[in-house]
Amino acid sequence: MVKDLVTNPNVVLRKEFDDWAVLFDPDTGDAVGTNPIGVTVWNALDECDTLEDLATVVRASFEDVPDTVQDDIEAFVADLLAKGLVGKVVEERP
Amino acid sequence: MEGQDEFQPAVLPQEAPRVMRTPRGLDIALTARCNLRCSYCYFFDNEVVQYEDLPTEEWLRFFEECGRLGVMDLTLAGGEPFLREDLHELIQGIVENRMRFSLLSNGSQITAETASFLAATGRCSHVQVSVDGGDAEAHDAARGEGSFERAVEGIRTLQRADVNVAVRVTIHKHNVHRLEETTRFLLEDLGLPGFSTNSAGYLGSCQQHSSGLLLTVEERSEAMEALVRLERAYPNRISATAGPLAEARMWREMVDARAAGAPPIPGRGCLSGCGCHATKLAVRSDGRYIVCGLLQDDTLGRINEDALQDVWLESSTLATFRSRHRVPLRTFPECRTCEYVDYCTGNCPALALSLTGDAQRPSPDACLRRFLEQGGRIPETVVETAVRPDADRSRRTPS
């Protein structure tokens, strides 16, 4: 699921309090709040190929990560996709 | 200016407010030039202000810094921002740095080309045009002959280009008796989704013309009654965060709370009337940071010399403003015996400064007890509506 996704380059990751942040899309004005795990996922998304890779990054960054983390990441990424904060890579036609 | 007692207000020993890393938005006076000289203008006739403009490069450099820090919105005002010959270039700088913007204008300088440009950016939340009446007589009285026609043409130009238009009506002596006509004109003739209202305040140029502009207690009562009536006729289309409509809502709530012997309203009873400094900062046309566009005297540094984040996090002036909500109104002699004190906020610090010489006091202009003692009337029922974001339906902020 993750390999063909790319973060929307116009979206701003705006850290506000501690490591909590807002993902702000200036083209729509939409802003989505996210916790520190979401921030980590966002920052790693373009470098990771699979959900498992993302889960590994999260496990390496936080203590007491729940077993369901990969499902949580999948839901989070799906939400980002639905909101246009990430998009699918489209290969150019030859 | 009213007298000020010598005393030091107490500050409640609460935890210091948490401050976000950077401001979400900035109010920027892009220029000190304006083709009008409205008699109630808050911007002009502030003695301490150097009315000068910065070159393009300075603003572009600053917009880069804003973008790096994740600032989301810039509100571009002046003066009249459409007088900047480099406006397209400046807005391009905002767009390239991943921000949105809105403009506050008198409407007179908006060309079809500029309106199309704004629409094409996809980042313009709205252009707010000041319209003070439904005809030239009501509008031009405080804004100058010919300004009504040009404002309306500006609005129509924006509408043709599909740019969101927000209209602000400033209520004063010359238009207070014509709010019905004004409302009909804006909502029916111009077909606007809504408009916002406030009233002329004792700031800037208005200080020289106050007797001919500021509402009397009777006129203020009349404005409240008219606006509440109109709000009922046009549900959710008239908004206010200050001025008679906002006062009608808040004062009705305070009167009802007192009559019911209600407990203190959460967040009230202290100088909690303004929270802008929690999320926003302002910049004067000469590049000086200020707390708010209405508080032009106290500068916090200069753009491109003082880092925005340093000013935001370390300014002692901002820290004072952020502690306002911990200053109990009861510590002020004029509030000590007031039966409404537990329901009051002290209101606008800028008006407090201009009327008392101290921004960190309650504003006498917003005193309910004084208003009632002087014969003021508050509408019996007030439509309770969420404050609409100035007829701008595309703009959303994080919850």
Tab-separated table of N, CA and C in Angstrom, chain B residues 132-269:
chain	number	residue	atom	x	y	z
B	132	ASP	N	-20.208	50.595	4.193
B	132	ASP	CA	-20.855	51.122	5.393
B	132	ASP	C	-22.296	51.547	5.169
B	133	GLY	N	-22.845	51.209	4.022
B	133	GLY	CA	-24.232	51.588	3.799
B	133	GLY	C	-24.749	50.994	2.507
B	134	GLY	N	-26.050	51.159	2.320
B	134	GLY	CA	-26.666	50.648	1.103
B	134	GLY	C	-26.714	51.681	-0.004
B	135	ASP	N	-26.196	52.858	0.273
B	135	ASP	CA	-26.128	53.902	-0.762
B	135	ASP	C	-24.953	54.825	-0.449
B	136	ALA	N	-24.699	55.706	-1.401
B	136	ALA	CA	-23.521	56.569	-1.274
B	136	ALA	C	-23.621	57.495	-0.063
B	137	GLU	N	-24.822	57.936	0.248
B	137	GLU	CA	-24.960	58.889	1.351
B	137	GLU	C	-24.475	58.270	2.669
B	138	ALA	N	-24.910	57.058	2.943
B	138	ALA	CA	-24.532	56.410	4.201
B	138	ALA	C	-23.054	56.007	4.199
B	139	HIS	N	-22.589	55.509	3.069
B	139	HIS	CA	-21.214	54.989	2.992
B	139	HIS	C	-20.191	56.124	2.930
B	140	ASP	N	-20.446	57.094	2.059
B	140	ASP	CA	-19.436	58.118	1.793
B	140	ASP	C	-19.257	59.099	2.954
B	141	ALA	N	-20.229	59.142	3.870
B	141	ALA	CA	-20.174	60.121	4.953
B	141	ALA	C	-18.855	60.044	5.722
B	142	ALA	N	-18.381	58.832	5.970
B	142	ALA	CA	-17.130	58.691	6.718
B	142	ALA	C	-15.965	58.274	5.829
B	143	ARG	N	-16.253	57.902	4.559
B	143	ARG	CA	-15.192	57.311	3.739
B	143	ARG	C	-14.823	58.151	2.522
B	144	GLY	N	-15.610	59.193	2.255
B	144	GLY	CA	-15.251	60.106	1.169
B	144	GLY	C	-16.104	59.933	-0.066
B	145	GLU	N	-16.337	61.042	-0.742
B	145	GLU	CA	-17.231	61.054	-1.894
B	145	GLU	C	-16.727	60.108	-2.993
B	146	GLY	N	-17.636	59.370	-3.548
B	146	GLY	CA	-17.293	58.462	-4.644
B	146	GLY	C	-16.822	57.095	-4.194
B	147	SER	N	-16.590	56.940	-2.889
B	147	SER	CA	-16.012	55.669	-2.430
B	147	SER	C	-17.037	54.524	-2.469
B	148	PHE	N	-18.317	54.833	-2.307
B	148	PHE	CA	-19.340	53.773	-2.339
B	148	PHE	C	-19.363	53.093	-3.713
B	149	GLU	N	-19.447	53.927	-4.744
B	149	GLU	CA	-19.527	53.365	-6.100
B	149	GLU	C	-18.328	52.471	-6.404
B	150	ARG	N	-17.161	52.934	-5.995
B	150	ARG	CA	-15.950	52.161	-6.295
B	150	ARG	C	-15.868	50.884	-5.460
B	151	ALA	N	-16.353	50.952	-4.233
B	151	ALA	CA	-16.363	49.738	-3.399
B	151	ALA	C	-17.293	48.690	-4.016
B	152	VAL	N	-18.448	49.130	-4.441
B	152	VAL	CA	-19.419	48.196	-5.014
B	152	VAL	C	-18.882	47.617	-6.327
B	153	GLU	N	-18.235	48.456	-7.118
B	153	GLU	CA	-17.651	47.947	-8.352
B	153	GLU	C	-16.553	46.926	-8.044
B	154	GLY	N	-15.787	47.203	-7.000
B	154	GLY	CA	-14.755	46.244	-6.583
B	154	GLY	C	-15.358	44.907	-6.193
B	155	ILE	N	-16.451	44.945	-5.452
B	155	ILE	CA	-17.127	43.699	-5.045
B	155	ILE	C	-17.617	42.944	-6.275
B	156	ARG	N	-18.231	43.685	-7.190
B	156	ARG	CA	-18.759	43.004	-8.385
B	156	ARG	C	-17.622	42.423	-9.225
B	157	THR	N	-16.516	43.103	-9.261
B	157	THR	CA	-15.354	42.589	-10.002
B	157	THR	C	-14.869	41.285	-9.373
B	158	LEU	N	-14.813	41.248	-8.052
B	158	LEU	CA	-14.398	40.019	-7.358
B	158	LEU	C	-15.406	38.904	-7.585
B	159	GLN	N	-16.689	39.235	-7.517
B	159	GLN	CA	-17.721	38.209	-7.722
B	159	GLN	C	-17.625	37.618	-9.130
B	160	ARG	N	-17.385	38.485	-10.119
B	160	ARG	CA	-17.266	37.979	-11.499
B	160	ARG	C	-16.088	37.020	-11.644
B	161	ALA	N	-15.040	37.264	-10.867
B	161	ALA	CA	-13.851	36.402	-10.936
B	161	ALA	C	-13.962	35.197	-10.009
B	162	ASP	N	-15.079	35.082	-9.286
B	162	ASP	CA	-15.313	33.965	-8.373
B	162	ASP	C	-14.361	33.977	-7.182
B	163	VAL	N	-14.060	35.179	-6.711
B	163	VAL	CA	-13.270	35.320	-5.479
B	163	VAL	C	-14.263	35.490	-4.324
B	164	ASN	N	-14.026	34.793	-3.200
B	164	ASN	CA	-14.885	34.960	-2.022
B	164	ASN	C	-14.831	36.397	-1.544
B	165	VAL	N	-15.990	37.011	-1.383
B	165	VAL	CA	-16.044	38.392	-0.887
B	165	VAL	C	-16.641	38.382	0.515
B	166	ALA	N	-15.965	39.024	1.435
B	166	ALA	CA	-16.515	39.257	2.766
B	166	ALA	C	-16.712	40.759	2.900
B	167	VAL	N	-17.817	41.180	3.449
B	167	VAL	CA	-18.047	42.615	3.645
B	167	VAL	C	-18.108	42.919	5.135
B	168	ARG	N	-17.469	43.988	5.513
B	168	ARG	CA	-17.518	44.474	6.888
B	168	ARG	C	-18.230	45.821	6.900
B	169	VAL	N	-19.240	45.917	7.734
B	169	VAL	CA	-19.959	47.183	7.926
B	169	VAL	C	-19.528	47.771	9.262
B	170	THR	N	-18.955	48.953	9.212
B	170	THR	CA	-18.599	49.653	10.448
B	170	THR	C	-19.714	50.647	10.766
B	171	ILE	N	-20.308	50.486	11.924
B	171	ILE	CA	-21.476	51.294	12.281
B	171	ILE	C	-21.031	52.549	13.030
B	172	HIS	N	-21.572	53.677	12.617
B	172	HIS	CA	-21.262	54.967	13.260
B	172	HIS	C	-22.486	55.853	13.152
B	173	LYS	N	-22.343	57.084	13.580
B	173	LYS	CA	-23.495	57.990	13.634
B	173	LYS	C	-24.192	58.163	12.282
B	174	HIS	N	-23.421	58.103	11.187
B	174	HIS	CA	-24.008	58.426	9.884
B	174	HIS	C	-24.763	57.273	9.245
B	175	ASN	N	-24.576	56.067	9.740
B	175	ASN	CA	-25.287	54.948	9.108
B	175	ASN	C	-26.112	54.113	10.088
B	176	VAL	N	-26.093	54.488	11.351
B	176	VAL	CA	-26.753	53.652	12.355
B	176	VAL	C	-28.262	53.577	12.151
B	177	HIS	N	-28.841	54.593	11.557
B	177	HIS	CA	-30.291	54.571	11.359
B	177	HIS	C	-30.683	53.880	10.049
B	178	ARG	N	-29.694	53.350	9.342
B	178	ARG	CA	-29.993	52.800	8.009
B	178	ARG	C	-29.527	51.355	7.875
B	179	LEU	N	-29.562	50.626	8.958
B	179	LEU	CA	-29.054	49.255	8.919
B	179	LEU	C	-29.954	48.324	8.106
B	180	GLU	N	-31.262	48.595	8.095
B	180	GLU	CA	-32.153	47.760	7.282
B	180	GLU	C	-31.794	47.888	5.804
B	181	GLU	N	-31.651	49.119	5.340
B	181	GLU	CA	-31.332	49.349	3.928
B	181	GLU	C	-29.973	48.748	3.580
B	182	THR	N	-29.035	48.915	4.491
B	182	THR	CA	-27.696	48.377	4.260
B	182	THR	C	-27.745	46.855	4.113
B	183	THR	N	-28.488	46.226	5.008
B	183	THR	CA	-28.594	44.762	4.982
B	183	THR	C	-29.260	44.282	3.701
B	184	ARG	N	-30.359	44.942	3.344
B	184	ARG	CA	-31.050	44.551	2.099
B	184	ARG	C	-30.114	44.685	0.900
B	185	PHE	N	-29.380	45.777	0.867
B	185	PHE	CA	-28.483	46.004	-0.267
B	185	PHE	C	-27.422	44.902	-0.358
B	186	LEU	N	-26.807	44.586	0.773
B	186	LEU	CA	-25.702	43.614	0.746
B	186	LEU	C	-26.197	42.192	0.472
B	187	LEU	N	-27.272	41.805	1.133
B	187	LEU	CA	-27.702	40.410	1.040
B	187	LEU	C	-28.612	40.151	-0.161
B	188	GLU	N	-29.392	41.135	-0.543
B	188	GLU	CA	-30.330	40.904	-1.649
B	188	GLU	C	-29.808	41.487	-2.960
B	189	ASP	N	-29.437	42.759	-2.957
B	189	ASP	CA	-28.998	43.368	-4.223
B	189	ASP	C	-27.642	42.808	-4.669
B	190	LEU	N	-26.694	42.741	-3.739
B	190	LEU	CA	-25.374	42.214	-4.115
B	190	LEU	C	-25.316	40.686	-4.017
B	191	GLY	N	-26.257	40.106	-3.334
B	191	GLY	CA	-26.318	38.644	-3.249
B	191	GLY	C	-25.193	38.025	-2.435
B	192	LEU	N	-24.688	38.769	-1.452
B	192	LEU	CA	-23.612	38.210	-0.625
B	192	LEU	C	-24.179	37.150	0.326
B	193	PRO	N	-23.392	36.119	0.640
B	193	PRO	CA	-23.887	35.103	1.575
B	193	PRO	C	-24.061	35.656	2.988
B	194	GLY	N	-23.293	36.686	3.325
B	194	GLY	CA	-23.390	37.259	4.659
B	194	GLY	C	-22.487	38.469	4.760
B	195	PHE	N	-22.514	39.099	5.918
B	195	PHE	CA	-21.558	40.182	6.172
B	195	PHE	C	-21.322	40.270	7.667
B	196	SER	N	-20.272	40.972	8.036
B	196	SER	CA	-19.958	41.130	9.453
B	196	SER	C	-20.080	42.601	9.840
B	197	THR	N	-20.269	42.835	11.119
B	197	THR	CA	-20.435	44.208	11.598
B	197	THR	C	-19.501	44.478	12.769
B	198	ASN	N	-19.144	45.724	12.902
B	198	ASN	CA	-18.531	46.223	14.137
B	198	ASN	C	-18.948	47.676	14.260
B	199	SER	N	-18.279	48.448	15.081
B	199	SER	CA	-18.610	49.867	15.161
B	199	SER	C	-17.332	50.670	15.285
B	200	ALA	N	-17.414	51.942	14.911
B	200	ALA	CA	-16.241	52.806	15.015
B	200	ALA	C	-15.798	52.860	16.474
B	201	GLY	N	-14.490	52.773	16.681
B	201	GLY	CA	-13.951	52.793	18.038
B	201	GLY	C	-12.955	53.928	18.205
B	202	TYR	N	-12.669	54.268	19.429
B	202	TYR	CA	-11.807	55.409	19.739
B	202	TYR	C	-10.344	55.046	19.483
B	203	LEU	N	-10.015	54.900	18.211
B	203	LEU	CA	-8.671	54.487	17.796
B	203	LEU	C	-8.249	55.321	16.590
B	204	GLY	N	-6.959	55.544	16.428
B	204	GLY	CA	-6.422	56.199	15.236
B	204	GLY	C	-7.135	57.495	14.905
B	205	SER	N	-7.512	57.646	13.621
B	205	SER	CA	-8.134	58.888	13.160
B	205	SER	C	-9.430	59.199	13.887
B	206	CYS	N	-10.107	58.167	14.359
B	206	CYS	CA	-11.401	58.360	15.011
B	206	CYS	C	-11.286	59.226	16.262
B	207	GLN	N	-10.096	59.220	16.869
B	207	GLN	CA	-9.939	60.015	18.084
B	207	GLN	C	-10.151	61.504	17.799
B	208	GLN	N	-9.842	61.921	16.550
B	208	GLN	CA	-10.019	63.336	16.192
B	208	GLN	C	-11.461	63.658	15.814
B	209	HIS	N	-12.217	62.628	15.471
B	209	HIS	CA	-13.582	62.861	14.966
B	209	HIS	C	-14.623	62.151	15.820
B	210	SER	N	-14.256	61.812	17.026
B	210	SER	CA	-15.102	60.886	17.794
B	210	SER	C	-16.508	61.429	18.033
B	211	SER	N	-16.625	62.734	18.290
B	211	SER	CA	-17.958	63.248	18.637
B	211	SER	C	-18.917	63.135	17.457
B	212	GLY	N	-18.397	63.152	16.248
B	212	GLY	CA	-19.253	63.050	15.075
B	212	GLY	C	-19.420	61.632	14.566
B	213	LEU	N	-18.786	60.680	15.229
B	213	LEU	CA	-18.804	59.308	14.725
B	213	LEU	C	-19.303	58.272	15.732
B	214	LEU	N	-18.771	58.359	16.952
B	214	LEU	CA	-19.061	57.280	17.909
B	214	LEU	C	-20.538	57.291	18.310
B	215	LEU	N	-21.083	56.103	18.479
B	215	LEU	CA	-22.495	55.961	18.813
B	215	LEU	C	-22.751	56.430	20.240
B	216	THR	N	-23.859	57.149	20.423
B	216	THR	CA	-24.306	57.450	21.775
B	216	THR	C	-24.918	56.175	22.365
B	217	VAL	N	-25.226	56.237	23.646
B	217	VAL	CA	-25.868	55.082	24.279
B	217	VAL	C	-27.188	54.765	23.589
B	218	GLU	N	-27.948	55.795	23.252
B	218	GLU	CA	-29.236	55.586	22.582
B	218	GLU	C	-29.025	54.957	21.197
B	219	GLU	N	-28.036	55.465	20.457
B	219	GLU	CA	-27.769	54.916	19.116
B	219	GLU	C	-27.253	53.481	19.188
B	220	ARG	N	-26.471	53.221	20.201
B	220	ARG	CA	-25.959	51.855	20.394
B	220	ARG	C	-27.123	50.903	20.686
B	221	SER	N	-28.045	51.360	21.509
B	221	SER	CA	-29.221	50.538	21.814
B	221	SER	C	-30.023	50.290	20.541
B	222	GLU	N	-30.185	51.343	19.755
B	222	GLU	CA	-30.946	51.217	18.507
B	222	GLU	C	-30.256	50.237	17.557
B	223	ALA	N	-28.935	50.330	17.470
B	223	ALA	CA	-28.183	49.431	16.577
B	223	ALA	C	-28.339	47.986	17.013
B	224	MET	N	-28.274	47.755	18.322
B	224	MET	CA	-28.449	46.378	18.822
B	224	MET	C	-29.815	45.846	18.440
B	225	GLU	N	-30.835	46.651	18.675
B	225	GLU	CA	-32.197	46.200	18.384
B	225	GLU	C	-32.357	45.914	16.889
B	226	ALA	N	-31.823	46.814	16.061
B	226	ALA	CA	-31.957	46.633	14.606
B	226	ALA	C	-31.221	45.377	14.151
B	227	LEU	N	-30.033	45.180	14.653
B	227	LEU	CA	-29.236	44.035	14.194
B	227	LEU	C	-29.829	42.707	14.667
B	228	VAL	N	-30.334	42.687	15.872
B	228	VAL	CA	-30.973	41.453	16.362
B	228	VAL	C	-32.211	41.151	15.520
B	229	ARG	N	-32.971	42.208	15.185
B	229	ARG	CA	-34.155	42.029	14.323
B	229	ARG	C	-33.735	41.510	12.943
B	230	LEU	N	-32.683	42.087	12.400
B	230	LEU	CA	-32.222	41.684	11.065
B	230	LEU	C	-31.638	40.273	11.075
B	231	GLU	N	-30.982	39.949	12.166
B	231	GLU	CA	-30.398	38.610	12.273
B	231	GLU	C	-31.504	37.556	12.256
B	232	ARG	N	-32.649	37.927	12.840
B	232	ARG	CA	-33.778	37.006	12.835
B	232	ARG	C	-34.345	36.881	11.405
B	233	ALA	N	-34.345	37.981	10.690
B	233	ALA	CA	-34.885	37.968	9.323
B	233	ALA	C	-33.936	37.279	8.347
B	234	TYR	N	-32.640	37.344	8.637
B	234	TYR	CA	-31.625	36.737	7.752
B	234	TYR	C	-30.748	35.803	8.603
B	235	PRO	N	-31.274	34.640	8.959
B	235	PRO	CA	-30.546	33.771	9.902
B	235	PRO	C	-29.145	33.396	9.410
B	236	ASN	N	-28.203	33.462	10.318
B	236	ASN	CA	-26.808	33.059	10.074
B	236	ASN	C	-26.114	33.848	8.966
B	237	ARG	N	-26.601	35.034	8.672
B	237	ARG	CA	-25.959	35.797	7.592
B	237	ARG	C	-25.338	37.098	8.093
B	238	ILE	N	-25.531	37.411	9.363
B	238	ILE	CA	-24.918	38.630	9.920
B	238	ILE	C	-24.073	38.200	11.114
B	239	SER	N	-22.809	38.551	11.088
B	239	SER	CA	-21.915	38.100	12.156
B	239	SER	C	-21.244	39.299	12.820
B	240	ALA	N	-20.666	39.039	13.962
B	240	ALA	CA	-19.953	40.096	14.678
B	240	ALA	C	-19.083	39.488	15.748
B	241	THR	N	-17.862	39.977	15.852
B	241	THR	CA	-17.042	39.636	17.006
B	241	THR	C	-16.832	40.866	17.878
B	242	ALA	N	-17.291	42.023	17.403
B	242	ALA	CA	-17.236	43.263	18.173
B	242	ALA	C	-18.377	44.147	17.677
B	243	GLY	N	-18.623	45.236	18.384
B	243	GLY	CA	-19.676	46.147	17.966
B	243	GLY	C	-21.040	45.742	18.515
B	244	PRO	N	-22.093	46.447	18.101
B	244	PRO	CA	-23.403	46.305	18.748
B	244	PRO	C	-23.983	44.894	18.731
B	245	LEU	N	-23.816	44.155	17.656
B	245	LEU	CA	-24.413	42.819	17.618
B	245	LEU	C	-23.706	41.885	18.601
B	246	ALA	N	-22.384	41.945	18.624
B	246	ALA	CA	-21.632	41.119	19.581
B	246	ALA	C	-21.962	41.540	21.012
B	247	GLU	N	-22.101	42.850	21.216
B	247	GLU	CA	-22.439	43.334	22.561
B	247	GLU	C	-23.838	42.868	22.963
B	248	ALA	N	-24.775	42.919	22.022
B	248	ALA	CA	-26.141	42.482	22.344
B	248	ALA	C	-26.128	41.038	22.831
B	249	ARG	N	-25.368	40.195	22.150
B	249	ARG	CA	-25.318	38.779	22.541
B	249	ARG	C	-24.682	38.612	23.922
B	250	MET	N	-23.531	39.262	24.074
B	250	MET	CA	-22.790	39.051	25.320
B	250	MET	C	-23.499	39.700	26.496
B	251	TRP	N	-23.978	40.907	26.309
B	251	TRP	CA	-24.624	41.607	27.423
B	251	TRP	C	-25.935	40.934	27.807
B	252	ARG	N	-26.673	40.411	26.844
B	252	ARG	CA	-27.899	39.681	27.176
B	252	ARG	C	-27.549	38.463	28.030
B	253	GLU	N	-26.505	37.771	27.657
B	253	GLU	CA	-26.060	36.601	28.423
B	253	GLU	C	-25.685	37.015	29.851
B	254	MET	N	-24.995	38.151	29.971
B	254	MET	CA	-24.569	38.617	31.297
B	254	MET	C	-25.765	39.033	32.151
B	255	VAL	N	-26.698	39.742	31.560
B	255	VAL	CA	-27.888	40.192	32.303
B	255	VAL	C	-28.694	38.978	32.763
B	256	ASP	N	-28.864	38.016	31.863
B	256	ASP	CA	-29.631	36.819	32.217
B	256	ASP	C	-28.919	36.015	33.303
B	257	ALA	N	-27.610	35.914	33.206
B	257	ALA	CA	-26.839	35.159	34.203
B	257	ALA	C	-26.966	35.803	35.578
B	258	ARG	N	-26.873	37.104	35.606
B	258	ARG	CA	-26.984	37.796	36.889
B	258	ARG	C	-28.386	37.635	37.458
B	259	ALA	N	-29.406	37.787	36.607
B	259	ALA	CA	-30.790	37.674	37.078
B	259	ALA	C	-31.065	36.284	37.641
B	260	ALA	N	-30.426	35.285	37.060
B	260	ALA	CA	-30.642	33.900	37.500
B	260	ALA	C	-29.721	33.535	38.657
B	261	GLY	N	-28.843	34.446	39.040
B	261	GLY	CA	-27.876	34.119	40.092
B	261	GLY	C	-26.947	33.004	39.655
B	262	ALA	N	-26.648	32.969	38.391
B	262	ALA	CA	-25.835	31.880	37.837
B	262	ALA	C	-24.409	31.936	38.372
B	263	PRO	N	-23.750	30.781	38.439
B	263	PRO	CA	-22.334	30.784	38.841
B	263	PRO	C	-21.506	31.511	37.785
B	264	PRO	N	-20.278	31.876	38.127
B	264	PRO	CA	-19.426	32.568	37.145
B	264	PRO	C	-19.341	31.793	35.834
B	265	ILE	N	-19.332	32.515	34.738
B	265	ILE	CA	-19.197	31.869	33.428
B	265	ILE	C	-17.725	31.482	33.253
B	266	PRO	N	-17.459	30.230	32.905
B	266	PRO	CA	-16.055	29.800	32.754
B	266	PRO	C	-15.295	30.710	31.794
B	267	GLY	N	-14.097	31.074	32.199
B	267	GLY	CA	-13.262	31.931	31.341
B	267	GLY	C	-13.549	33.404	31.493
B	268	ARG	N	-14.590	33.745	32.237
B	268	ARG	CA	-14.917	35.159	32.445
B	268	ARG	C	-14.451	35.596	33.839
B	269	GLY	N	-14.681	36.867	34.135
B	269	GLY	CA	-14.283	37.389	35.433
B	269	GLY	C	-12.833	37.813	35.467
